[in-house]
Short mmCIF file of C-alpha atoms and ligand atoms in Angstrom, two decimals:
data_model
loop_
_atom_site.label_atom_id
_atom_site.label_comp_id
_atom_site.label_asym_id
_atom_site.label_seq_id
_atom_site.Cartn_x
_atom_site.Cartn_y
_atom_site.Cartn_z
CA MET A 1 107.25 9.93 60.40
CA ILE A 2 105.50 12.56 62.56
CA GLU A 3 108.38 14.32 64.27
CA LYS A 4 108.86 17.06 66.83
CA THR A 5 111.62 19.62 66.44
CA LEU A 6 112.93 22.55 68.49
CA VAL A 7 112.89 26.02 66.96
CA LEU A 8 114.24 29.16 68.59
CA ILE A 9 113.56 32.60 67.27
CA LYS A 10 116.88 34.05 68.37
CA PRO A 11 117.24 37.46 70.05
CA ASP A 12 117.92 39.17 66.70
CA GLY A 13 114.61 37.83 65.37
CA VAL A 14 112.71 38.90 68.49
CA GLN A 15 114.33 42.35 68.53
CA ARG A 16 113.59 42.88 64.86
CA GLY A 17 109.89 42.14 65.43
CA LEU A 18 109.91 39.01 63.29
CA VAL A 19 108.26 36.60 65.74
CA GLY A 20 104.91 36.78 63.97
CA GLU A 21 106.32 36.55 60.43
CA ILE A 22 108.51 33.58 61.22
CA THR A 23 105.92 31.71 63.25
CA GLN A 24 103.32 32.27 60.55
CA ARG A 25 105.50 30.53 57.96
CA PHE A 26 105.52 27.38 60.06
CA GLU A 27 101.79 27.59 60.72
CA LYS A 28 101.07 28.09 57.02
CA ALA A 29 103.12 25.00 56.18
CA GLY A 30 100.74 23.09 58.44
CA LEU A 31 103.13 22.46 61.30
CA LYS A 32 101.54 22.24 64.73
CA ILE A 33 102.86 24.38 67.59
CA ALA A 34 103.14 21.83 70.39
CA ALA A 35 104.89 24.19 72.84
CA MET A 36 105.89 27.84 72.97
CA LYS A 37 107.47 30.27 75.45
CA MET A 38 109.77 33.29 75.77
CA VAL A 39 113.04 32.75 77.65
CA TRP A 40 116.12 34.90 78.28
CA VAL A 41 118.92 32.37 78.71
CA ASP A 42 122.15 32.87 80.63
CA LYS A 43 125.67 31.81 79.65
CA LYS A 44 125.43 28.53 81.52
CA PHE A 45 122.31 27.51 79.63
CA ALA A 46 123.80 28.72 76.33
CA LYS A 47 126.73 26.35 76.86
CA LYS A 48 124.32 23.45 77.31
CA HIS A 49 122.33 24.30 74.19
CA TYR A 50 125.42 24.91 72.06
CA ALA A 51 127.61 22.23 73.71
CA GLU A 52 128.93 21.09 70.32
CA HIS A 53 130.25 24.61 69.59
CA VAL A 54 131.72 25.63 72.97
CA ASP A 55 135.32 25.00 71.88
CA LYS A 56 135.02 26.68 68.49
CA LYS A 57 136.52 30.06 67.79
CA PHE A 58 133.18 31.65 67.01
CA TYR A 59 131.65 30.52 70.32
CA SER A 60 132.11 33.76 72.28
CA GLY A 61 130.29 35.69 69.55
CA LEU A 62 127.57 33.05 69.43
CA GLU A 63 127.16 33.15 73.21
CA SER A 64 126.83 36.95 73.16
CA LEU A 65 124.23 36.63 70.43
CA ILE A 66 122.05 34.01 72.10
CA THR A 67 122.16 35.77 75.50
CA MET A 68 121.64 39.36 74.27
CA GLY A 69 117.87 39.21 74.75
CA PRO A 70 114.98 36.81 75.07
CA VAL A 71 114.31 34.08 72.54
CA VAL A 72 110.98 32.56 71.58
CA ALA A 73 111.30 28.80 71.92
CA MET A 74 108.84 26.42 70.34
CA VAL A 75 108.31 22.78 69.58
CA LEU A 76 106.86 22.18 66.14
CA GLU A 77 105.27 18.94 65.07
CA GLY A 78 104.60 17.51 61.64
CA VAL A 79 105.60 15.02 58.97
CA GLU A 80 109.41 14.87 58.89
CA ALA A 81 109.34 18.18 60.72
CA ILE A 82 113.06 18.18 61.52
CA SER A 83 114.32 18.31 57.94
CA LEU A 84 111.35 20.40 56.78
CA VAL A 85 112.10 23.15 59.30
CA ARG A 86 115.82 23.11 58.43
CA LYS A 87 114.85 23.56 54.78
CA MET A 88 112.55 26.45 55.64
CA ALA A 89 115.32 28.05 57.74
CA GLY A 90 117.92 27.94 54.96
CA SER A 91 121.67 27.54 55.34
CA THR A 92 123.55 28.89 58.35
CA ASP A 93 124.98 31.96 56.64
CA PRO A 94 122.14 34.08 55.29
CA LYS A 95 124.19 35.14 52.26
CA SER A 96 124.04 31.55 50.96
CA ALA A 97 120.45 30.91 52.05
CA PRO A 98 118.16 31.08 49.02
CA PRO A 99 115.25 33.52 48.77
CA GLY A 100 112.13 31.83 50.11
CA THR A 101 113.94 30.63 53.22
CA ILE A 102 113.70 32.51 56.51
CA ARG A 103 117.41 33.29 56.67
CA GLY A 104 117.53 34.16 52.96
CA ASP A 105 114.51 36.44 53.06
CA TYR A 106 115.14 38.32 56.29
CA ALA A 107 118.93 38.49 56.66
CA HIS A 108 121.99 38.75 54.45
CA ILE A 109 125.28 38.59 56.35
CA SER A 110 128.04 36.13 55.44
CA TYR A 111 130.52 33.92 57.32
CA ASP A 112 133.25 36.23 56.11
CA TYR A 113 131.63 39.33 57.54
CA ALA A 114 130.83 37.69 60.90
CA ASP A 115 134.35 36.33 61.24
CA LYS A 116 135.98 39.66 60.39
CA LYS A 117 133.79 41.39 62.96
CA GLY A 118 134.22 38.58 65.52
CA ILE A 119 130.46 38.28 65.95
CA GLY A 120 128.02 35.39 65.81
CA ILE A 121 126.09 35.11 62.56
CA LYS A 122 122.73 36.77 63.16
CA ASN A 123 120.52 34.36 61.29
CA LEU A 124 117.26 34.71 63.21
CA ILE A 125 116.50 31.13 64.11
CA HIS A 126 117.80 27.87 65.47
CA ALA A 127 116.33 24.57 64.32
CA SER A 128 117.29 21.09 65.51
CA ALA A 129 119.64 19.39 63.02
CA ASN A 130 118.57 15.75 63.38
CA GLU A 131 116.47 13.33 65.43
CA LYS A 132 119.04 12.95 68.21
CA ASP A 133 119.49 16.71 68.60
CA ALA A 134 115.74 17.31 68.47
CA GLU A 135 115.13 14.89 71.32
CA LYS A 136 117.95 16.32 73.42
CA GLU A 137 117.05 19.97 72.73
CA ILE A 138 113.31 19.55 73.39
CA LYS A 139 114.17 17.99 76.76
CA LEU A 140 116.57 20.83 77.56
CA TRP A 141 114.07 23.60 76.74
CA PHE A 142 110.72 22.17 77.78
CA GLY A 143 109.23 20.11 80.57
CA LYS A 144 106.84 17.33 79.54
CA GLU A 145 103.91 19.29 80.94
CA GLU A 146 104.67 22.21 78.61
CA ILE A 147 104.32 20.12 75.45
CA HIS A 148 100.74 19.79 74.32
CA SER A 149 98.94 17.17 72.33
CA TYR A 150 95.81 18.47 70.61
CA SER A 151 93.92 18.29 67.33
CA SER A 152 94.48 20.97 64.72
CA VAL A 153 92.66 21.59 61.43
CA HIS A 154 95.66 20.17 59.62
CA ASP A 155 95.22 16.75 61.19
CA VAL A 156 92.25 16.15 58.87
CA HIS A 157 94.52 16.55 55.85
CA ILE A 158 97.66 14.96 57.25
CA LEU A 159 96.46 11.97 59.22
CA LYS A 160 93.79 10.63 56.82
P1 IDP B 1 122.89 26.09 62.43
O1 IDP B 1 122.29 27.12 63.34
O2 IDP B 1 122.54 26.34 61.00
O3 IDP B 1 122.62 24.66 62.87
P2 IDP B 1 125.59 25.73 63.48
O4 IDP B 1 126.78 25.37 62.67
O5 IDP B 1 125.03 24.70 64.40
O6 IDP B 1 124.48 26.30 62.48
O7 IDP B 1 126.00 27.03 64.33
C1 IDP B 1 125.17 27.52 65.35
C2 IDP B 1 125.08 29.02 65.22
O8 IDP B 1 126.37 29.59 65.45
C3 IDP B 1 124.69 29.51 63.83
O9 IDP B 1 123.30 29.53 63.61
C4 IDP B 1 125.28 30.91 63.83
O10 IDP B 1 124.46 31.84 64.53
C5 IDP B 1 126.58 30.71 64.62
N1 IDP B 1 127.74 30.39 63.76
C6 IDP B 1 128.01 29.21 63.13
N2 IDP B 1 129.18 29.26 62.45
C7 IDP B 1 129.67 30.51 62.66
C8 IDP B 1 130.86 31.18 62.21
O11 IDP B 1 131.71 30.64 61.48
N3 IDP B 1 131.01 32.49 62.62
C9 IDP B 1 130.10 33.10 63.43
N4 IDP B 1 128.98 32.51 63.87
C10 IDP B 1 128.76 31.22 63.50
MG1 MG B 2 123.29 23.63 64.57
#
C-alpha cells in the first residue's frame, strides 16, 4: 500500500522556476520526499530512462527535451503514491490535462502542436506509470544509500 515512485521535474520545469511550486504540491498532499537530487543527463542515460520510447517517431524531440538542462529527480513515498502522483501530474498532453493538475495548471501545449513542430511535449514532469516502472526507474536514478527512511509529521496521520 505504501509505495515509492520516481518523479522528475524536467528541464522545462527547472528552467521555468517551477521546482518549488511543483515540489510543494507533493509535500502538501502529504507525500514524503525519500530522495532528491539535480542531474543533467546525457543521451545514453536518456535512452535508458525512456527505453520504451526509443523507437518512436517523437523520440528525438523527447531526447532533446530531457537533455536540454538539468532535471530535479526525486523519490516520493506515500499511500498508493504511484497512481496518486500520476493523477496530480495530469495527462501527457497539457491541453487535455484538467485544471488542478500540474500539467494542466502550468502548461498548455497539445500533441498536435508538438508533432507539427517536431518537438517533445514540454509537460514539466515525469512520473512512474506503474509498480514495475517505479522499481526500475528508482534503481536507475538512485543508489540505495541516497534513499532515506525517516519519520515525517504525516506519519502520525497516515500510519495510525
Ligand atoms: P508520460 O510522461 O505521461 O508517461 P509517455 O507516453 O510515457 O508520457 O511519454 C513520455 C514523454 O514523451 C511525455 O511526457 C512527453 O514529454 C513526450 N511525448 C509523448 N508522446 C509524445 C508525442 O506524441 N509527441 C511529442 N512528445 C511526446
Ligand atoms: Mg511514461
